[in-house]
C-alpha positions as a LaTeX table, in Angstrom:
\begin{tabular}{lrrr}
\hline
Residue & $x$ (\AA) & $y$ (\AA) & $z$ (\AA) \\
\hline
Met1 & 59.69 & 80.74 & 84.60 \\
Pro2 & 57.13 & 83.87 & 84.71 \\
Val3 & 54.05 & 83.85 & 83.13 \\
Leu4 & 54.01 & 86.84 & 80.43 \\
Pro5 & 51.96 & 89.78 & 81.54 \\
Gly6 & 48.11 & 88.36 & 80.78 \\
Ala7 & 48.53 & 84.95 & 80.01 \\
Glu8 & 47.54 & 84.36 & 83.80 \\
Pro9 & 44.59 & 82.02 & 84.80 \\
Tyr10 & 41.71 & 82.94 & 84.76 \\
His11 & 38.61 & 82.46 & 87.92 \\
His12 & 35.85 & 83.73 & 88.19 \\
Glu13 & 32.82 & 82.56 & 91.15 \\
Gly14 & 29.70 & 83.16 & 90.12 \\
Gly15 & 26.37 & 81.17 & 89.84 \\
Asp16 & 25.42 & 77.80 & 90.14 \\
Val17 & 26.35 & 76.56 & 85.93 \\
Gly18 & 29.52 & 77.20 & 85.12 \\
Val19 & 31.88 & 77.37 & 82.01 \\
Leu20 & 36.22 & 75.53 & 82.40 \\
Leu21 & 37.04 & 77.07 & 78.56 \\
Cys22 & 41.22 & 75.67 & 77.34 \\
His23 & 42.99 & 77.39 & 75.16 \\
Gly24 & 44.70 & 76.50 & 72.37 \\
Phe25 & 48.24 & 75.30 & 71.23 \\
Thr26 & 51.63 & 77.27 & 71.98 \\
Gly27 & 48.21 & 80.07 & 73.41 \\
Ser28 & 47.54 & 81.19 & 75.83 \\
Pro29 & 43.88 & 82.54 & 78.01 \\
Arg30 & 44.17 & 85.80 & 76.78 \\
Ser31 & 42.55 & 84.61 & 73.38 \\
Met32 & 39.95 & 82.90 & 75.84 \\
Arg33 & 39.77 & 86.00 & 78.38 \\
Pro34 & 37.58 & 88.95 & 76.93 \\
Trp35 & 35.30 & 84.86 & 76.78 \\
Ala36 & 35.58 & 84.83 & 79.74 \\
Glu37 & 34.38 & 87.57 & 81.85 \\
Tyr38 & 31.99 & 88.52 & 79.94 \\
Leu39 & 30.15 & 85.03 & 80.37 \\
Ala40 & 31.08 & 86.25 & 83.92 \\
Glu41 & 29.70 & 88.76 & 84.04 \\
Arg42 & 26.39 & 86.74 & 83.20 \\
Gly43 & 26.53 & 85.01 & 86.33 \\
Leu44 & 28.55 & 82.67 & 85.32 \\
Thr45 & 31.41 & 80.30 & 87.21 \\
Val46 & 34.21 & 80.60 & 85.12 \\
Ser47 & 37.75 & 79.04 & 84.48 \\
Val48 & 40.20 & 79.62 & 81.92 \\
Pro49 & 43.24 & 77.34 & 82.98 \\
Leu50 & 47.10 & 77.78 & 81.66 \\
Leu51 & 47.97 & 74.44 & 79.98 \\
Pro52 & 50.93 & 73.87 & 80.89 \\
Gly53 & 54.11 & 74.88 & 78.92 \\
His54 & 52.42 & 77.45 & 77.78 \\
Gly55 & 52.27 & 81.39 & 79.27 \\
Thr56 & 56.54 & 81.86 & 79.40 \\
Arg57 & 58.14 & 81.02 & 76.46 \\
Trp58 & 58.48 & 77.78 & 73.83 \\
Gln59 & 60.87 & 76.56 & 74.66 \\
Asp60 & 58.75 & 74.97 & 78.85 \\
Met61 & 56.45 & 73.77 & 76.37 \\
Gln62 & 58.75 & 71.53 & 74.45 \\
Val63 & 59.25 & 68.61 & 77.91 \\
Thr64 & 55.02 & 69.04 & 78.08 \\
Thr65 & 52.50 & 66.31 & 76.45 \\
Trp66 & 49.01 & 65.98 & 75.28 \\
Gln67 & 49.11 & 63.91 & 79.08 \\
Asp68 & 49.86 & 67.24 & 80.88 \\
Trp69 & 47.30 & 69.61 & 78.69 \\
Tyr70 & 44.25 & 67.33 & 79.53 \\
Ala71 & 45.31 & 66.24 & 82.66 \\
Glu72 & 45.00 & 69.99 & 83.12 \\
Val73 & 41.29 & 70.14 & 82.01 \\
Asp74 & 41.07 & 67.30 & 83.83 \\
Arg75 & 41.79 & 69.01 & 87.16 \\
Glu76 & 38.88 & 72.19 & 86.05 \\
Leu77 & 36.35 & 70.01 & 85.32 \\
Arg78 & 35.79 & 68.24 & 88.39 \\
Ala79 & 36.45 & 71.57 & 90.74 \\
Leu80 & 33.78 & 72.91 & 88.30 \\
Arg81 & 31.76 & 70.12 & 88.80 \\
Gly82 & 32.18 & 70.40 & 92.68 \\
Arg83 & 30.89 & 73.72 & 93.47 \\
Cys84 & 28.15 & 74.29 & 90.30 \\
Ala85 & 24.97 & 71.83 & 89.34 \\
Arg86 & 25.89 & 72.31 & 85.26 \\
Val87 & 29.24 & 72.44 & 84.24 \\
Phe88 & 29.84 & 72.99 & 80.34 \\
Val89 & 32.89 & 73.17 & 78.52 \\
Phe90 & 34.49 & 75.48 & 75.43 \\
Gly91 & 37.09 & 75.75 & 73.76 \\
Leu92 & 40.17 & 76.75 & 70.87 \\
Ser93 & 41.21 & 75.08 & 68.26 \\
Met94 & 43.08 & 71.91 & 70.42 \\
Gly95 & 41.41 & 73.60 & 73.13 \\
Gly96 & 38.08 & 72.84 & 71.13 \\
Ala97 & 39.82 & 68.83 & 70.80 \\
Leu98 & 40.51 & 68.72 & 74.92 \\
Ala99 & 36.47 & 70.13 & 75.15 \\
Leu100 & 35.50 & 66.90 & 73.38 \\
Arg101 & 37.60 & 64.87 & 75.15 \\
Leu102 & 35.99 & 65.99 & 78.27 \\
Ala103 & 32.93 & 65.11 & 77.01 \\
Ala104 & 33.52 & 62.25 & 75.16 \\
Arg105 & 35.58 & 60.98 & 79.56 \\
His106 & 32.77 & 62.52 & 81.57 \\
Gly107 & 29.61 & 61.83 & 80.29 \\
Asp108 & 26.46 & 63.28 & 81.81 \\
Ala109 & 28.32 & 65.34 & 83.75 \\
Val110 & 28.88 & 68.08 & 80.80 \\
Arg111 & 26.20 & 69.10 & 80.02 \\
Gly112 & 27.00 & 71.21 & 76.56 \\
Val113 & 30.51 & 71.87 & 74.60 \\
Val114 & 31.00 & 74.86 & 72.36 \\
Val115 & 34.05 & 75.23 & 70.29 \\
Val116 & 35.20 & 76.77 & 68.45 \\
Asn117 & 37.77 & 76.18 & 64.97 \\
Pro118 & 38.41 & 72.74 & 66.84 \\
Ala119 & 41.95 & 71.14 & 65.39 \\
Asn120 & 41.09 & 67.44 & 64.74 \\
Lys121 & 43.74 & 66.60 & 62.65 \\
Val122 & 48.11 & 68.26 & 62.35 \\
His123 & 48.30 & 68.76 & 58.02 \\
Gly124 & 51.02 & 68.41 & 55.73 \\
Val125 & 53.91 & 67.03 & 55.10 \\
Thr126 & 55.84 & 68.26 & 58.13 \\
Ala127 & 52.97 & 65.65 & 60.44 \\
His128 & 54.28 & 62.94 & 58.61 \\
Ala129 & 57.53 & 64.53 & 59.19 \\
Leu130 & 57.54 & 64.67 & 63.17 \\
Pro131 & 58.63 & 61.23 & 64.18 \\
Leu132 & 62.47 & 61.96 & 63.32 \\
Val133 & 61.97 & 66.06 & 62.66 \\
Arg134 & 60.87 & 66.33 & 66.43 \\
His135 & 64.72 & 65.25 & 67.43 \\
Leu136 & 66.31 & 66.92 & 63.99 \\
Val137 & 65.16 & 70.92 & 64.38 \\
Pro138 & 63.98 & 72.37 & 68.24 \\
Ser139 & 60.91 & 74.28 & 67.05 \\
Thr140 & 59.82 & 76.10 & 63.36 \\
Gly141 & 57.70 & 78.88 & 62.43 \\
Gly142 & 54.79 & 79.99 & 65.35 \\
Leu143 & 51.03 & 80.07 & 64.03 \\
Ala144 & 49.42 & 82.86 & 66.23 \\
Asn145 & 47.81 & 86.12 & 64.64 \\
Asp146 & 45.91 & 84.26 & 62.80 \\
Ile147 & 43.26 & 87.32 & 63.45 \\
Ala148 & 42.05 & 89.45 & 60.96 \\
Lys149 & 41.32 & 92.29 & 62.85 \\
Glu150 & 43.69 & 94.60 & 63.36 \\
Gly151 & 45.74 & 95.43 & 66.43 \\
Val152 & 45.39 & 92.39 & 67.61 \\
Asp153 & 48.00 & 90.05 & 69.61 \\
Glu154 & 46.83 & 86.62 & 71.31 \\
Leu155 & 49.87 & 86.64 & 72.89 \\
Ala156 & 50.92 & 82.60 & 71.89 \\
Tyr157 & 54.34 & 81.27 & 71.89 \\
Asp158 & 56.55 & 82.36 & 67.46 \\
Arg159 & 57.60 & 79.27 & 68.12 \\
Val160 & 56.08 & 76.05 & 67.33 \\
Pro161 & 58.20 & 73.73 & 70.07 \\
Leu162 & 58.03 & 70.27 & 67.50 \\
His163 & 58.50 & 67.63 & 70.14 \\
Ala164 & 54.90 & 69.75 & 71.48 \\
Ala165 & 53.35 & 69.93 & 68.08 \\
Tyr166 & 53.74 & 65.18 & 68.23 \\
Ser167 & 52.19 & 64.87 & 70.70 \\
Leu168 & 49.73 & 67.48 & 70.05 \\
Arg169 & 49.94 & 64.53 & 66.54 \\
Arg170 & 49.20 & 62.26 & 68.64 \\
Phe171 & 46.67 & 63.88 & 70.75 \\
Leu172 & 44.33 & 64.60 & 67.77 \\
Arg173 & 44.05 & 60.66 & 66.97 \\
Leu174 & 42.66 & 59.51 & 69.76 \\
Val175 & 40.18 & 62.91 & 70.18 \\
Asp176 & 39.50 & 61.55 & 66.75 \\
Gly177 & 38.45 & 57.81 & 67.97 \\
Glu178 & 37.03 & 59.02 & 71.07 \\
Leu179 & 34.31 & 61.70 & 69.31 \\
Pro180 & 31.50 & 59.09 & 68.95 \\
Gln181 & 31.42 & 58.98 & 72.63 \\
Val182 & 29.85 & 62.93 & 72.62 \\
Thr183 & 26.48 & 62.89 & 73.00 \\
Gln184 & 26.01 & 66.22 & 74.36 \\
Pro185 & 24.45 & 69.55 & 73.38 \\
Leu186 & 27.77 & 71.52 & 70.36 \\
Leu187 & 27.16 & 74.37 & 69.16 \\
Leu188 & 30.46 & 74.62 & 66.80 \\
Leu189 & 31.63 & 78.10 & 65.00 \\
Arg190 & 34.52 & 78.38 & 62.59 \\
Ala191 & 35.35 & 80.84 & 60.22 \\
Pro192 & 35.57 & 79.85 & 56.40 \\
Gln193 & 39.29 & 82.04 & 56.32 \\
Asp194 & 40.67 & 79.82 & 58.95 \\
His195 & 44.39 & 80.04 & 57.81 \\
Val196 & 45.88 & 77.86 & 60.45 \\
Val197 & 42.88 & 74.72 & 60.72 \\
Pro198 & 40.88 & 73.95 & 57.33 \\
Pro199 & 37.41 & 73.55 & 57.37 \\
Ala200 & 37.90 & 69.51 & 57.01 \\
Asp201 & 38.60 & 70.08 & 60.93 \\
Ser202 & 35.15 & 71.06 & 62.14 \\
Ala203 & 33.55 & 68.99 & 59.31 \\
Arg204 & 35.07 & 65.80 & 60.70 \\
Val205 & 34.21 & 66.32 & 64.55 \\
Leu206 & 30.48 & 66.74 & 62.92 \\
Ser207 & 30.29 & 63.44 & 61.21 \\
Arg208 & 31.82 & 61.99 & 63.75 \\
Val209 & 29.67 & 62.88 & 66.82 \\
Ser210 & 27.01 & 61.57 & 68.90 \\
Ser211 & 25.07 & 64.45 & 69.45 \\
Thr212 & 22.06 & 65.15 & 67.73 \\
Asp213 & 20.96 & 68.92 & 69.47 \\
Val214 & 23.72 & 70.00 & 67.32 \\
Thr215 & 24.41 & 74.44 & 65.77 \\
Glu216 & 26.87 & 74.80 & 63.53 \\
Ile217 & 27.90 & 79.30 & 62.93 \\
Leu218 & 30.01 & 80.09 & 60.78 \\
Leu219 & 31.95 & 83.65 & 61.15 \\
Glu220 & 32.61 & 84.71 & 58.05 \\
Gln221 & 34.36 & 88.30 & 59.23 \\
Ser222 & 36.85 & 86.38 & 61.69 \\
Tyr223 & 40.77 & 83.99 & 61.16 \\
His224 & 41.92 & 81.00 & 63.27 \\
Val225 & 41.73 & 83.38 & 66.47 \\
Ala226 & 37.81 & 84.21 & 65.94 \\
Thr227 & 37.50 & 84.83 & 70.16 \\
Leu228 & 39.54 & 88.23 & 69.70 \\
Asp229 & 38.41 & 88.69 & 65.88 \\
His230 & 35.30 & 90.64 & 64.35 \\
Glu231 & 33.24 & 88.31 & 65.37 \\
Ala232 & 34.48 & 87.83 & 69.04 \\
Glu233 & 30.95 & 89.01 & 70.37 \\
Arg234 & 28.72 & 87.39 & 68.12 \\
Ile235 & 31.02 & 84.51 & 69.52 \\
Phe236 & 29.84 & 84.72 & 72.95 \\
Glu237 & 26.38 & 86.04 & 72.32 \\
Glu238 & 25.53 & 82.78 & 71.57 \\
Ser239 & 27.31 & 80.43 & 73.59 \\
His240 & 25.75 & 82.24 & 76.64 \\
Ala241 & 22.14 & 81.55 & 74.75 \\
Phe242 & 22.86 & 77.89 & 73.91 \\
Ile243 & 23.18 & 77.58 & 78.00 \\
Gly244 & 20.73 & 79.78 & 79.03 \\
Arg245 & 18.10 & 77.30 & 76.87 \\
Leu246 & 20.21 & 74.52 & 78.65 \\
Ala247 & 19.50 & 75.55 & 81.42 \\
Pro248 & 17.76 & 78.71 & 82.16 \\
Glu249 & 19.01 & 79.11 & 85.72 \\
Ala250 & 21.72 & 80.20 & 84.25 \\
Gly251 & 19.68 & 83.30 & 83.66 \\
Gly252 & 18.85 & 83.09 & 79.63 \\
Thr253 & 16.09 & 82.74 & 77.33 \\
Ala254 & 16.57 & 83.63 & 73.97 \\
Gly255 & 18.61 & 80.49 & 73.44 \\
Gln256 & 15.72 & 78.62 & 71.73 \\
Asp257 & 14.94 & 80.92 & 68.69 \\
Arg258 & 18.28 & 81.96 & 68.28 \\
His259 & 19.37 & 78.40 & 67.31 \\
Arg260 & 17.17 & 78.09 & 64.88 \\
Glu261 & 19.09 & 80.87 & 63.53 \\
Gly262 & 21.83 & 78.61 & 62.81 \\
Ser263 & 22.02 & 75.82 & 60.01 \\
Thr264 & 22.11 & 72.65 & 61.56 \\
Thr265 & 23.27 & 68.36 & 61.62 \\
Gly266 & 22.36 & 65.41 & 63.09 \\
Gly267 & 26.10 & 64.50 & 64.59 \\
\hline
\end{tabular}
């Protein structure tokens, strides 16, 4: 199936500092594109891969698993490492879980991590029924466009393929077990009014990682897809400052002040 217009992967060749951005479950690079372009305009090398099964139709995602999604971002990280001196991993929702696993498994190859409304668990009665229900019902209602800002479309599926949802559940359990291996500086931004991922997921991430350089920022005017919402610009600015503090060669020096502005907690 052809990729939907606007769901294409995005790549930009910039300087020696690279950023890998991971989109969410049933979503597409559309949700990360403005963020990626903001970083690209500031001279960074940027990659936003399209995860397998995404960006076409939900039926294509039904035959993919977390191993496929993770393999794609792992390949992109290795490619960035081949041409950049320092690499950061960013992620939204499930993309946050992908970013955290990359950090856990690649260690010092990842300089820092930024996650927005990271997913840590599949919640609700449906989660417990997935092992059986996925064989009886192919899909359920979608999770798309939880955005406070009007007139914005994240270009995500309007259905959730249940075989893929079952694989997501297994993946999030795996990542939760690996969180103590995350030692890199971490910037976590979350929206208290997120209607897809509850606050407990971010709290769990913060309590499990071993990072000592941790900043948490609340996005009070945004919903789940905060990267396209009212406070998107703040996400972009804070993440760029985070990079500038940890990799001064990227051209950012405001990171020290911005780091003190957010609430901090040791993982």
